[in-house]
Structures are given as C-alpha cells and as structure tokens.
Short mmCIF file of C-alpha atoms in Angstrom, two decimals:
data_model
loop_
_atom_site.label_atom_id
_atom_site.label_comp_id
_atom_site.label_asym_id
_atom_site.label_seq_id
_atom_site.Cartn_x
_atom_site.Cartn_y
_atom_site.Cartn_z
CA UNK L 18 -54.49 -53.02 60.99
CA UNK L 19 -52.55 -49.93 61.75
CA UNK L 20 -54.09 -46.63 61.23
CA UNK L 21 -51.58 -43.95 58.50
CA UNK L 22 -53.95 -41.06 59.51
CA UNK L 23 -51.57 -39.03 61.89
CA UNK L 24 -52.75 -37.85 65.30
CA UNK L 25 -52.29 -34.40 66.66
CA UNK L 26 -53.17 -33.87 70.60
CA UNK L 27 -56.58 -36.28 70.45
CA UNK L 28 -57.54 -34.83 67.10
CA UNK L 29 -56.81 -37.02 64.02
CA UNK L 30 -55.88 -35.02 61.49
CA UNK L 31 -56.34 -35.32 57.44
CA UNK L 32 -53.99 -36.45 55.08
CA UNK L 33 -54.88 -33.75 53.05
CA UNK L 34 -54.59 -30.90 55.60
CA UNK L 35 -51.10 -32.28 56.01
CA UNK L 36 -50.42 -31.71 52.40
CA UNK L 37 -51.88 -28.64 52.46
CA UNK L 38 -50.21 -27.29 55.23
CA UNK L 39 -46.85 -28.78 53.57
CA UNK L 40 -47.87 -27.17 50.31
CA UNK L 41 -48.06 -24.00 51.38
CA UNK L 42 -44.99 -23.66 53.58
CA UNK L 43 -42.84 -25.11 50.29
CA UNK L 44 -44.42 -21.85 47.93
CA UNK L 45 -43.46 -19.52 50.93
CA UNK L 46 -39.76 -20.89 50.58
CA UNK L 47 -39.93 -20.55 46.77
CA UNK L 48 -39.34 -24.42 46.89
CA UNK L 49 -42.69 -25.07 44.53
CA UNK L 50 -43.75 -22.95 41.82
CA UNK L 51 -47.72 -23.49 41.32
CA UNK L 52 -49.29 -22.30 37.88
CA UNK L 53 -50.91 -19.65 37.54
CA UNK L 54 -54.32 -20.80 37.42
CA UNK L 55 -53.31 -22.25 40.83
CA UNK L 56 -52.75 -19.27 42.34
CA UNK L 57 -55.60 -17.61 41.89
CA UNK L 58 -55.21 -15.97 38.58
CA UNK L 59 -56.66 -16.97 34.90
CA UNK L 60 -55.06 -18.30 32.50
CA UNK L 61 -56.22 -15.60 29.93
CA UNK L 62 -54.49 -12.93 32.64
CA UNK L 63 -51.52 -15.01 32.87
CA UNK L 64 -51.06 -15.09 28.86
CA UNK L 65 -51.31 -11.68 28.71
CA UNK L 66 -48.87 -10.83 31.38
CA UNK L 67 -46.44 -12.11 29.08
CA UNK L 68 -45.16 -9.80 26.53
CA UNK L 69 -45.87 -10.19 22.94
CA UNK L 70 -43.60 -11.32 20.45
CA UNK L 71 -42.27 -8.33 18.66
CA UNK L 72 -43.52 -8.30 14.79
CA UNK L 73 -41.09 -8.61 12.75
CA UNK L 74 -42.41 -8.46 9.51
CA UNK L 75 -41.23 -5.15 8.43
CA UNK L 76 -37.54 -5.91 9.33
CA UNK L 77 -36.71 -5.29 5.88
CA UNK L 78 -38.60 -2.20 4.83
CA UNK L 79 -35.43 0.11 5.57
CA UNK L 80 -33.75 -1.66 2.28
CA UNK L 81 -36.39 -1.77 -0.06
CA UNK L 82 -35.03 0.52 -3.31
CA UNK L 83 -31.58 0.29 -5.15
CA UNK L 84 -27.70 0.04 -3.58
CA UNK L 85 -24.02 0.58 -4.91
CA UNK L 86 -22.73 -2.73 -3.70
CA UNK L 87 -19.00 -3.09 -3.07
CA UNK L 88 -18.12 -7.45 -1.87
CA UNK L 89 -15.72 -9.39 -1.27
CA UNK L 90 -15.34 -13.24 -1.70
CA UNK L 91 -12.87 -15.56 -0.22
CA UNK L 92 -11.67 -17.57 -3.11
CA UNK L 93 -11.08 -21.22 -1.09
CA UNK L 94 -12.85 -21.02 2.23
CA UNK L 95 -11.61 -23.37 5.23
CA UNK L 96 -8.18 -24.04 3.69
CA UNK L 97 -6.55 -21.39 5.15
CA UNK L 98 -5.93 -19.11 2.02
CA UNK L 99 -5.80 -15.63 2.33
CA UNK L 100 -6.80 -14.70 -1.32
CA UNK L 101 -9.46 -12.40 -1.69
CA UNK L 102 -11.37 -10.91 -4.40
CA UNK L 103 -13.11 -7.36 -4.83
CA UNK L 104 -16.53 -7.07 -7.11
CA UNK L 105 -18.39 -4.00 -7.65
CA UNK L 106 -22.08 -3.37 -8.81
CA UNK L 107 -25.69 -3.27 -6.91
CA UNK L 108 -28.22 -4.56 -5.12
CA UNK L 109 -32.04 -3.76 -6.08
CA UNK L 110 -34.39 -4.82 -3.31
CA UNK L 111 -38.15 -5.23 -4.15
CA UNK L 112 -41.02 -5.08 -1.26
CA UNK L 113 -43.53 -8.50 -1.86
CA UNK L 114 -46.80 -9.30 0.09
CA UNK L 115 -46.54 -5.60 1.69
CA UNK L 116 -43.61 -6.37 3.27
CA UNK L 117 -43.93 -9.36 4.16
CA UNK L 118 -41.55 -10.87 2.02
CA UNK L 119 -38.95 -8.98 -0.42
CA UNK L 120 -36.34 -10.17 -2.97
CA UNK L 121 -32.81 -9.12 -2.89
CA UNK L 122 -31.03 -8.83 -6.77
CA UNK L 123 -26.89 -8.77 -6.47
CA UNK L 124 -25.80 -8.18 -9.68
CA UNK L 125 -21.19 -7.50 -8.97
CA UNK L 126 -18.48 -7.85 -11.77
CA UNK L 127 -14.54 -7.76 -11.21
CA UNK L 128 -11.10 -9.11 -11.99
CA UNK L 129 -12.54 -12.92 -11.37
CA UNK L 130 -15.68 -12.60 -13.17
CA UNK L 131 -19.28 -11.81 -12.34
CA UNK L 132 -21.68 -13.10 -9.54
CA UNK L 133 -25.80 -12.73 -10.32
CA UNK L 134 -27.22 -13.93 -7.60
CA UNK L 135 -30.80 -13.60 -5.77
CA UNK L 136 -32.36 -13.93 -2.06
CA UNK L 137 -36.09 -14.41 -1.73
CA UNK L 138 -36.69 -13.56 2.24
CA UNK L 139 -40.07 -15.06 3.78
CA UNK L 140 -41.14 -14.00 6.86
CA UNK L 141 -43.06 -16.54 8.96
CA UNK L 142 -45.43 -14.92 11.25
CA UNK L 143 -46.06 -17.90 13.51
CA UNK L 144 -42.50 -18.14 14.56
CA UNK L 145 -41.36 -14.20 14.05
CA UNK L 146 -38.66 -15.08 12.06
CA UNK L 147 -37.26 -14.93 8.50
CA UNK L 148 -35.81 -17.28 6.07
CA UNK L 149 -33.23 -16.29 4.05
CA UNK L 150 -33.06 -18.26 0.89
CA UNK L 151 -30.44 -18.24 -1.74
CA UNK L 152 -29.87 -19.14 -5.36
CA UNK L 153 -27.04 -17.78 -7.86
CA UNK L 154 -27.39 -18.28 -11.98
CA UNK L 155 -24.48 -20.42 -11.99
CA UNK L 156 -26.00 -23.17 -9.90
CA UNK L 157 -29.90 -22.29 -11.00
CA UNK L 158 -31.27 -23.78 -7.45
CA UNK L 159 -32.09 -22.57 -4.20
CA UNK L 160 -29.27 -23.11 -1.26
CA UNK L 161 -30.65 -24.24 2.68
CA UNK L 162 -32.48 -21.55 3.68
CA UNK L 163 -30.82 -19.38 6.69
CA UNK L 164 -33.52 -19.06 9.77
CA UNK L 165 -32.93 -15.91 12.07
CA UNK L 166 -33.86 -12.40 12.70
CA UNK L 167 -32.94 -8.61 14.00
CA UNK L 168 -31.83 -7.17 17.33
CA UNK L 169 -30.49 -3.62 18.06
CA UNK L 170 -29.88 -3.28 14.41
CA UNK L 171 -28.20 -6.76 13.71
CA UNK L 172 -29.48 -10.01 11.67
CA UNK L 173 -28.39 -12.98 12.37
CA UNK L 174 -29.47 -16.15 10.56
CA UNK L 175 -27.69 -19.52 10.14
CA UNK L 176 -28.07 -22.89 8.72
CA UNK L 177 -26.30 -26.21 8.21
CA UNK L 178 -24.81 -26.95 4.93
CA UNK L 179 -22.33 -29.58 3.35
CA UNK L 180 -19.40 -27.92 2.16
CA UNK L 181 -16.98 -30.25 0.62
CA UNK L 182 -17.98 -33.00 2.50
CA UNK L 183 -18.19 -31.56 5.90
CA UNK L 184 -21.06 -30.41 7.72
CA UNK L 185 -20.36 -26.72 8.36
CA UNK L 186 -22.88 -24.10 10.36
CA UNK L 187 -22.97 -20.94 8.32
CA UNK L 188 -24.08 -17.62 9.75
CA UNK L 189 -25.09 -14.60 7.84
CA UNK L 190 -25.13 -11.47 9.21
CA UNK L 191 -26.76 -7.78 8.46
CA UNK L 192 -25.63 -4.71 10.81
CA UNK L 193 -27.74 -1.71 9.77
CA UNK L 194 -24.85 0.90 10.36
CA UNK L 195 -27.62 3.99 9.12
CA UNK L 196 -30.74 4.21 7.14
CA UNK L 197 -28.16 4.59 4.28
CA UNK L 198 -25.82 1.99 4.73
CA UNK L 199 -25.33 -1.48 5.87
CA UNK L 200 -22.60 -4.30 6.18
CA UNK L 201 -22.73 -7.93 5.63
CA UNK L 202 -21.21 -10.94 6.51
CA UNK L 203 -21.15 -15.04 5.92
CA UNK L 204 -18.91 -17.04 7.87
CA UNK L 205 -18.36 -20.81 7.94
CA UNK L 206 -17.60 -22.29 11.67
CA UNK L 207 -16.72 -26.16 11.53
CA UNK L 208 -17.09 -26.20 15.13
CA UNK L 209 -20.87 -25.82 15.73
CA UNK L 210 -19.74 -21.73 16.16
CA UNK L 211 -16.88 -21.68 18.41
CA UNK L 212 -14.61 -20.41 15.79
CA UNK L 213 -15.94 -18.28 12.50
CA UNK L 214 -13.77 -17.74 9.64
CA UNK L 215 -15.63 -15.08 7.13
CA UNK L 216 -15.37 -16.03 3.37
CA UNK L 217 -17.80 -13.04 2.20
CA UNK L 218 -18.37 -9.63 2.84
CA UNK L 219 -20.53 -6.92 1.42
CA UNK L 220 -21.14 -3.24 1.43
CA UNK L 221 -23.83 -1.35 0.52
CA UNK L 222 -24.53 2.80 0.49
CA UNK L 223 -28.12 3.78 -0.90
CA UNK L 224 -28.72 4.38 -4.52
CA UNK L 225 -28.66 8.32 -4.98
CA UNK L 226 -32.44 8.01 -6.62
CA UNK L 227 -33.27 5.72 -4.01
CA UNK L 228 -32.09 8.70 -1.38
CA UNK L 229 -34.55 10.96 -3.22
CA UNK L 230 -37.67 8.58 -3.28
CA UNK L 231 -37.28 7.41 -0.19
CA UNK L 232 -37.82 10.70 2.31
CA UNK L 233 -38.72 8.84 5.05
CA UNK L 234 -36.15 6.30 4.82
CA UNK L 235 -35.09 7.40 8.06
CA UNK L 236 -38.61 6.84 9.26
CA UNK L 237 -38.73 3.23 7.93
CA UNK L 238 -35.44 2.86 9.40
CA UNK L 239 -36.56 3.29 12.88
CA UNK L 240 -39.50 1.55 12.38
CA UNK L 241 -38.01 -1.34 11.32
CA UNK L 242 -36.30 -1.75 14.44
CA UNK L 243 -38.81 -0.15 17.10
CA UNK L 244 -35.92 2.39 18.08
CA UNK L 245 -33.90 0.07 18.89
CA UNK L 246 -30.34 1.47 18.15
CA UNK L 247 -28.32 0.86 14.77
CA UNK L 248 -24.67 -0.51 15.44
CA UNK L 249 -21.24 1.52 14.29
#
C-alpha cells in the first residue's frame, strides 16, 4: 500500500507540520482569520476589546415635562391627496421606572376635530432599544409597536402594519433640534423604504413652566445623547 506521508530530502515529514506550516502562511496573507482564543489571547480580553453597547435608557429624559404641540395630519395617506390638516394643543411627558420607560399624552384640537392619543415607550435593556407603542381614544387599543433608537440627535423606529389591506413599513422619526424643541415625523413607504411619503408631522417648543423647572434641561439634553450633536 502506498504511503500519503510526504517526503522531504530523506526525512518524512508530518501531516500535521504540513498543515501547520500551510496554516500559518494563509494568516500571514490575511487569507484565514483564527479566533481569538487561537491567537493567543482570552476570550474574556477579546470581549472586552469590543466596545460596549451605548445605554440608552435615558434617551428620553430631555422631554420629560409639558410641550405646546403644533401637528399636522394627512387626511388620506397613499392616495395621493394633498389635503392637510393643522391641530394645536400639547404634549405632557411623564418619566416611569426612573427613566426607563415614560408616557407621552397628545392632547390637539382643530378645524377637523380632536386627536387624544398616548405612547407608552419601553426601553429594553438587553437589546438597547425602545419600543414605541401607540393607542388613540378613538380606537381604545394599542397599534404594532415601533422598534428603534437615537443617533446624533435622531430616532428612528419602524414597524410593519396593514393599512387598508396592504402591508406598509412605517417609520417614525424624532430630531432633537435643541433642548427646547423637537420635530417629528411618520411616513408610510409601500416599498420596504425606497420611497416615504409623510402623512404626520409634529412640533413641539417646551412648556414655559417646564423651561423654569427644568434648569438643567440643557444638561439632560446632552446627556441623553452622550454629546453627540443635535440636528438643525
């Protein structure tokens, strides 16, 4: 039977050393990646080489107090009307498990009629993200929740809902403009977000009291966003 052990000179030599050898030439070339544990380091040094997830738990704690709330509603999203509607009012937003949670009270009147509606935000601290989850009184029950979170002073969160029998992705959106104001946006995309077409649009400018109680809004502000700058 024929011998698979290569020969080299009058040496045999090893399968393994061959593997070895080949091993070692293909992590030179950046052909092989080994883990880390491979290389030489732990796996407890290796986990903490990697940076931490930032905390987002106190995303919110810039908003916490009482808004003058000015919105807008599109009256018949994806039909291609062009109808608006103004409403006028405010937002009171109350802190819940320190922060951890808050719920959002939009209480706006105007030509069309009223809109009471409510957003109870959870933060889940296993995947550093919030859920957004709505309810209005005229329909008593809470919508699909929204999943996202912040960057540079921008929220985005999104879900799936069926909107007159379609299956449309809807994003929501918060851009902190100042630790006195902030804009928001939904927008329906029937194209898994290639296209956006905005059916409702808020703005909000701090309470006067609220101004007065909260001195280190400012302070909260940056916090909330670990510097990280506010968009204009």
């Amino acid at each position: 039977m024929t011998s698979n052990i290569p020969f080299a000179g009058n040496h045999v030599v090893g399968t393994n050393s061959i593997l070895r050898g080949a091993l070692f030439i293909a992590c030179t070339m950046g052909i092989v990646d080994l883990p880390a544990n491979a290389q030489g380091v732990s796996p407890a040094i290796a986990d903490a080489r990697q940076p931490a997830p930032r905390d987002g738990s106190h995303d919110f704690d810039f908003e916490i107090g009482t808004w003058r709330t000015h919105l807008k509603r599109l009256v018949r999203p994806l039909t291609g009307s062009t109808v608006w509607v103004d409403y006028d009012g405010r937002t009171v937003v109350r802190k819940v498990w320190n922060g951890r949670a808050n719920l959002v009270e939009l209480d706006v009147a105007g030509p069309s009629g009223r809109i009471e509606a409510l957003s109870l935000r959870l933060y889940n601290p296993e995947t550093h993200q919030w859920s957004l989850n709505f309810a209005n009184s005229a329909g008593g029950t809470m919508a699909t929740p929204s999943v996202g979170g912040f960057g540079e002073g921008r929220g985005e969160f999104l879900n799936h809902e069926v909107i007159d029998g379609r299956m449309v992705l809807v994003r929501f959106e918060i851009l902190v403009i100042s630790p006195t104001s902030c804009h928001f946006e939904q927008s329906y995309s029937v194209d898994e977000g290639k296209t956006w077409e905005i059916n409702w649009v808020a703005d909000d400018t701090m309470d006067e009291a609220t101004k007065k109680l909260s001195v280190n809004s400012s302070i909260s502000f940056r916090a909330a966003f670990h510097g990280e700058r506010a968009l204009s």
